[in-house]
Coordinates of C-alpha atoms in Angstrom, one line a residue:
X1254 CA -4.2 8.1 -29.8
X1255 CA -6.9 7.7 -32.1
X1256 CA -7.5 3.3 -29.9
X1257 CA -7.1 5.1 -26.8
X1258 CA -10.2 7.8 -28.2
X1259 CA -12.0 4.5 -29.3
X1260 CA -11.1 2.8 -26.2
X1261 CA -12.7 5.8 -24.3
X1262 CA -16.1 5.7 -26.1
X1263 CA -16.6 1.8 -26.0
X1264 CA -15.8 1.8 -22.0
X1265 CA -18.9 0.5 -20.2
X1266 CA -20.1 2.2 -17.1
X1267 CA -22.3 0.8 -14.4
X1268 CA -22.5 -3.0 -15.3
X1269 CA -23.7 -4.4 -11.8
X1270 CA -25.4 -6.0 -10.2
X1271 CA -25.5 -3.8 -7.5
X1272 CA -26.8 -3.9 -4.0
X1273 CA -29.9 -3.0 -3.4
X1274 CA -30.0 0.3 -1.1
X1275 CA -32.9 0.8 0.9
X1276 CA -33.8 4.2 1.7
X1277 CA -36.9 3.8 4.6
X1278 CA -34.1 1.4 7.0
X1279 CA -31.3 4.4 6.5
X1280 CA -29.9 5.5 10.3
X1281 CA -30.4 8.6 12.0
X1282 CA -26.7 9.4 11.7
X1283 CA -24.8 9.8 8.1
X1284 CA -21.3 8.2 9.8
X1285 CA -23.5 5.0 11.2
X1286 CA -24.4 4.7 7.3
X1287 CA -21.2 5.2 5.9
X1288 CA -19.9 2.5 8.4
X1289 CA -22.5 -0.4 6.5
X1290 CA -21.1 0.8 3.2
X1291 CA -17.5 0.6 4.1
X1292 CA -18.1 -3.1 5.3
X1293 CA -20.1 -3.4 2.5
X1294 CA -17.4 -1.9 0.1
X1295 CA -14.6 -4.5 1.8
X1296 CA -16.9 -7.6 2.1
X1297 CA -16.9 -7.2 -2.1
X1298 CA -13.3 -7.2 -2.5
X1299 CA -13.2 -3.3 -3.0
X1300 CA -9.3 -3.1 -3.6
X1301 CA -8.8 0.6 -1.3
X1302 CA -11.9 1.1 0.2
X1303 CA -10.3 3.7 2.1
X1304 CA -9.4 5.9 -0.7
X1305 CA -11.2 9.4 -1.1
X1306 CA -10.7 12.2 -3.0
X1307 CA -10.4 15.3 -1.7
X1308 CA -11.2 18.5 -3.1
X1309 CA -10.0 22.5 -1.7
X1310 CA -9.5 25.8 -3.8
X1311 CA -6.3 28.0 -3.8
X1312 CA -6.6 31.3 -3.3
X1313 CA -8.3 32.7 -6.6
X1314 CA -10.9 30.4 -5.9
X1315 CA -9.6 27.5 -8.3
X1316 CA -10.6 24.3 -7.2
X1317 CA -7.9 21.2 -7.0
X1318 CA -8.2 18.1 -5.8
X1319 CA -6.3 14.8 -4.9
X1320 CA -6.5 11.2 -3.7
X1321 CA -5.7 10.6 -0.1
X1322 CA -6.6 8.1 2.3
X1323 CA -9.3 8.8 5.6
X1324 CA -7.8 7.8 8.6
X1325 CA -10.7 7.3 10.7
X1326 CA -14.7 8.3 10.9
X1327 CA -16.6 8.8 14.0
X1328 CA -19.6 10.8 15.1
X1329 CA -17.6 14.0 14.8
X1330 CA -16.6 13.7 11.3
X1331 CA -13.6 11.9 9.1
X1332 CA -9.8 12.3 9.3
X1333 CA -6.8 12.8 7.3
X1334 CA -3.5 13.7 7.7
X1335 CA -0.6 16.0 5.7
X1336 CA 2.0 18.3 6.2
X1337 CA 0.4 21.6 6.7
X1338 CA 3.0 23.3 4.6
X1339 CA 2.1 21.4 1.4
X1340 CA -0.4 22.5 -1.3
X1341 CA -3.4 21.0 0.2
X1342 CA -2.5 22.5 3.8
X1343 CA -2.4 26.1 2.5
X1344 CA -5.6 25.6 0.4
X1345 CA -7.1 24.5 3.6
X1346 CA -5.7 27.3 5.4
X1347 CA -6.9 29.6 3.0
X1348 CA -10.6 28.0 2.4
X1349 CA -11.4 25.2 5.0
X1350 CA -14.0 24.1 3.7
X1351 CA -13.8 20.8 1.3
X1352 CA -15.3 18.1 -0.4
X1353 CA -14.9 14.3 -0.1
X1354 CA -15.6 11.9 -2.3
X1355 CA -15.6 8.2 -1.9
X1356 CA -16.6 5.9 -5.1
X1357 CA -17.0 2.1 -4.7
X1358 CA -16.8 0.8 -8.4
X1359 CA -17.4 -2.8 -7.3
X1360 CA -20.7 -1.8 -5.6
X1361 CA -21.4 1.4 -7.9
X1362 CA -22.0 3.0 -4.8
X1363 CA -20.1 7.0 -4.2
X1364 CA -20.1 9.0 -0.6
X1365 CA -20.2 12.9 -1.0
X1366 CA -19.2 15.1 1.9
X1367 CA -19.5 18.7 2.5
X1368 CA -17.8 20.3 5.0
X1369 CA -15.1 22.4 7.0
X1370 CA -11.5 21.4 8.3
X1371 CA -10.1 21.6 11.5
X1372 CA -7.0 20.6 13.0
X1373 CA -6.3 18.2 16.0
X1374 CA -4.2 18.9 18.6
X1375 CA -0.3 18.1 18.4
X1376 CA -0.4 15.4 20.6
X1377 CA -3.0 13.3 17.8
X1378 CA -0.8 14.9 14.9
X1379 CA 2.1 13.1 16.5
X1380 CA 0.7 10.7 17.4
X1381 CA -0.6 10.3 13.8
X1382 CA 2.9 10.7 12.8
X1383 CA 5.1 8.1 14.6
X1384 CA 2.0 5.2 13.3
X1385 CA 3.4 5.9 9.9
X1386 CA 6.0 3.6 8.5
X1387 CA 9.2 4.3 8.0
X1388 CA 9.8 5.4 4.9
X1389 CA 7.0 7.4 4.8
X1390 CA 8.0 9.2 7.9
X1391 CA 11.6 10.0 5.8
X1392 CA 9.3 11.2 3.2
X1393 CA 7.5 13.8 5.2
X1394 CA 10.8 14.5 7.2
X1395 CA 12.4 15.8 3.8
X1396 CA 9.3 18.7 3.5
X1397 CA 9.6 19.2 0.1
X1398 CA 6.3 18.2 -1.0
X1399 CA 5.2 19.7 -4.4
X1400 CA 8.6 21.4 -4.5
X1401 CA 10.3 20.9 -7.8
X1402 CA 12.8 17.9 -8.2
X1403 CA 15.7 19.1 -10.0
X1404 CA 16.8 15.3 -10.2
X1405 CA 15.3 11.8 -9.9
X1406 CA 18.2 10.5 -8.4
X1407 CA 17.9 13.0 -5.8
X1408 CA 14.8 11.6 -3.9
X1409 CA 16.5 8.5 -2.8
X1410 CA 19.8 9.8 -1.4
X1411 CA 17.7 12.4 0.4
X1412 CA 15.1 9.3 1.6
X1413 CA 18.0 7.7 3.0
X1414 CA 19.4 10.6 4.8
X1415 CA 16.3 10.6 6.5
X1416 CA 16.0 7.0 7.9
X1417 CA 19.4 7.7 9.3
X1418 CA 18.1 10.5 11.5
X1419 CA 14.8 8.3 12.4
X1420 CA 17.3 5.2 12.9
X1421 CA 18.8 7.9 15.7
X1422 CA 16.0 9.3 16.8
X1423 CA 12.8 6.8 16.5
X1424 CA 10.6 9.6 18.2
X1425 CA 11.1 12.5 15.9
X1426 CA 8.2 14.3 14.7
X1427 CA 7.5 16.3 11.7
X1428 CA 6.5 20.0 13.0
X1429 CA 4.3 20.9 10.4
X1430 CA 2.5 17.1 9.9
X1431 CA -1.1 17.4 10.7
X1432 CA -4.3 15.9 11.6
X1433 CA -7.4 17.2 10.4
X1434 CA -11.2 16.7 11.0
X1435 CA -13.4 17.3 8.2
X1436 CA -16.4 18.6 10.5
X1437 CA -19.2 17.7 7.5
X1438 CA -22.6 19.3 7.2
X1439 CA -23.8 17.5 4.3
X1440 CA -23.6 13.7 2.8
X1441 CA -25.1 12.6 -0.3
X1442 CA -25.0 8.4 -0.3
X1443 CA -25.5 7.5 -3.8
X1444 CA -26.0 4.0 -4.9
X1445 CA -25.7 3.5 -8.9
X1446 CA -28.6 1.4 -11.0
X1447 CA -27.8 -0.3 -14.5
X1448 CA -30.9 1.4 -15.7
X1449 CA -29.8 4.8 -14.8
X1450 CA -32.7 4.8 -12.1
X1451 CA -30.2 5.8 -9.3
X1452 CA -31.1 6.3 -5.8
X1453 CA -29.9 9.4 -4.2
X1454 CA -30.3 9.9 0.2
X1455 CA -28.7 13.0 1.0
X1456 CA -28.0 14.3 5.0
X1457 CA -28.1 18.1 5.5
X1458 CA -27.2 19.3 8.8
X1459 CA -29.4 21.7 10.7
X1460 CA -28.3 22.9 13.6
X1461 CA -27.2 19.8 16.0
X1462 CA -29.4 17.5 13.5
X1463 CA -29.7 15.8 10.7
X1464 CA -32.3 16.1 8.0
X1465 CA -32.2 13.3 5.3
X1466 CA -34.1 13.9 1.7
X1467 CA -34.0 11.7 -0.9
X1468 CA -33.0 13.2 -4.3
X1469 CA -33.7 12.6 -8.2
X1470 CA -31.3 10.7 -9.9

């Protein structure tokens, strides 16, 4: 414990270089932004660009938070999908507005999105759905996410159970799998510096436009 502890102190942070970000060429629009960062992110060998964290509360007002993957960006806002019925879907349901975060290590470059959910119609969610692979679609099927496993050797026997039915019926659809919008209504773009000197844009929304400040590092 005590090398893991040391481990922990002598980590370095922020090494670079880093791309330079420049803050008078930035778009009108945050997504149109986020869009040259993504490319930027892959161009530089970023491993899951697509990765983001995001954050809800439960009902006392506790916050929790997870890694999932977007599933698209556009001019409306960015996408995910879950089972409604898991934990993240009744935090939502509870409190629909979130937090996602996106952190580019390679790049030392992090996205942070304010915002509320909604959900997409069934037809998208299904769509959504049947795109998934196979497995993963036996996953969902099972809805027992974040139930407790009594047994590991449970999973797979249930797994399997599962493909048979999709094996039967390739069209089946989850009921409860959804696809959500994160509608945002602010977006910080942060880009890191090796001297601490980080550069900060953030996007508040006002009304049916955007505002754009740059902040203190």
């Amino acid at each position: 414990m005590e090398d893991i502890r040391k481990v922990i102190k002598q980590s370095r942070t922020l090494t670079g270089p880093f791309p330079s970000f420049k803050v008078n060429d930035t778009p009108d629009y945050p997504h149109e932004l986020f869009f040259e960062w993504f490319k930027e992110a892959v161009e530089n060998g970023e491993h899951e660009p697509h990765a983001m964290i995001l954050s809800t509360t439960d009902n006392n007002g506790s916050p929790d938070a997870r890694v999932l993957i977007v599933k698209d960006v556009d001019q409306h806002g960015w996408y995910f999908a879950s089972s409604s019925q898991s934990q993240k879907g009744k935090q939502i349901r509870i409190n629909p507005n979130v937090a996602l975060t996106f952190y580019w290590s390679l790049i030392g470059r992090q996205v942070r999105i304010r915002g509320k959910v909604v959900e997409m119609n069934q037809e998208l969610s299904a769509k959504d759905f049947l795109k998934r692979g196979t497995r993963a679609r036996a996953i969902a099927l099972l809805g027992k996410q974040s139930s407790i496993l009594n047994a590991q050797n449970e999973v797979e026997k249930a797994i399997n159970n599962e493909m048979r039915k999709i094996q039967q019926h390739p069209n089946i659809i989850y009921p409860y799998w959804t696809l959500y919008r994160v509608n945002p209504i602010e977006i910080e773009f942060w880009q890191a510096d090796e001297e601490r000197k980080h550069t900060r844009v953030k996007y508040m929304l006002e009304g049916d436009k955007w505002r754009k400040n740059l902040l203190w590092a």
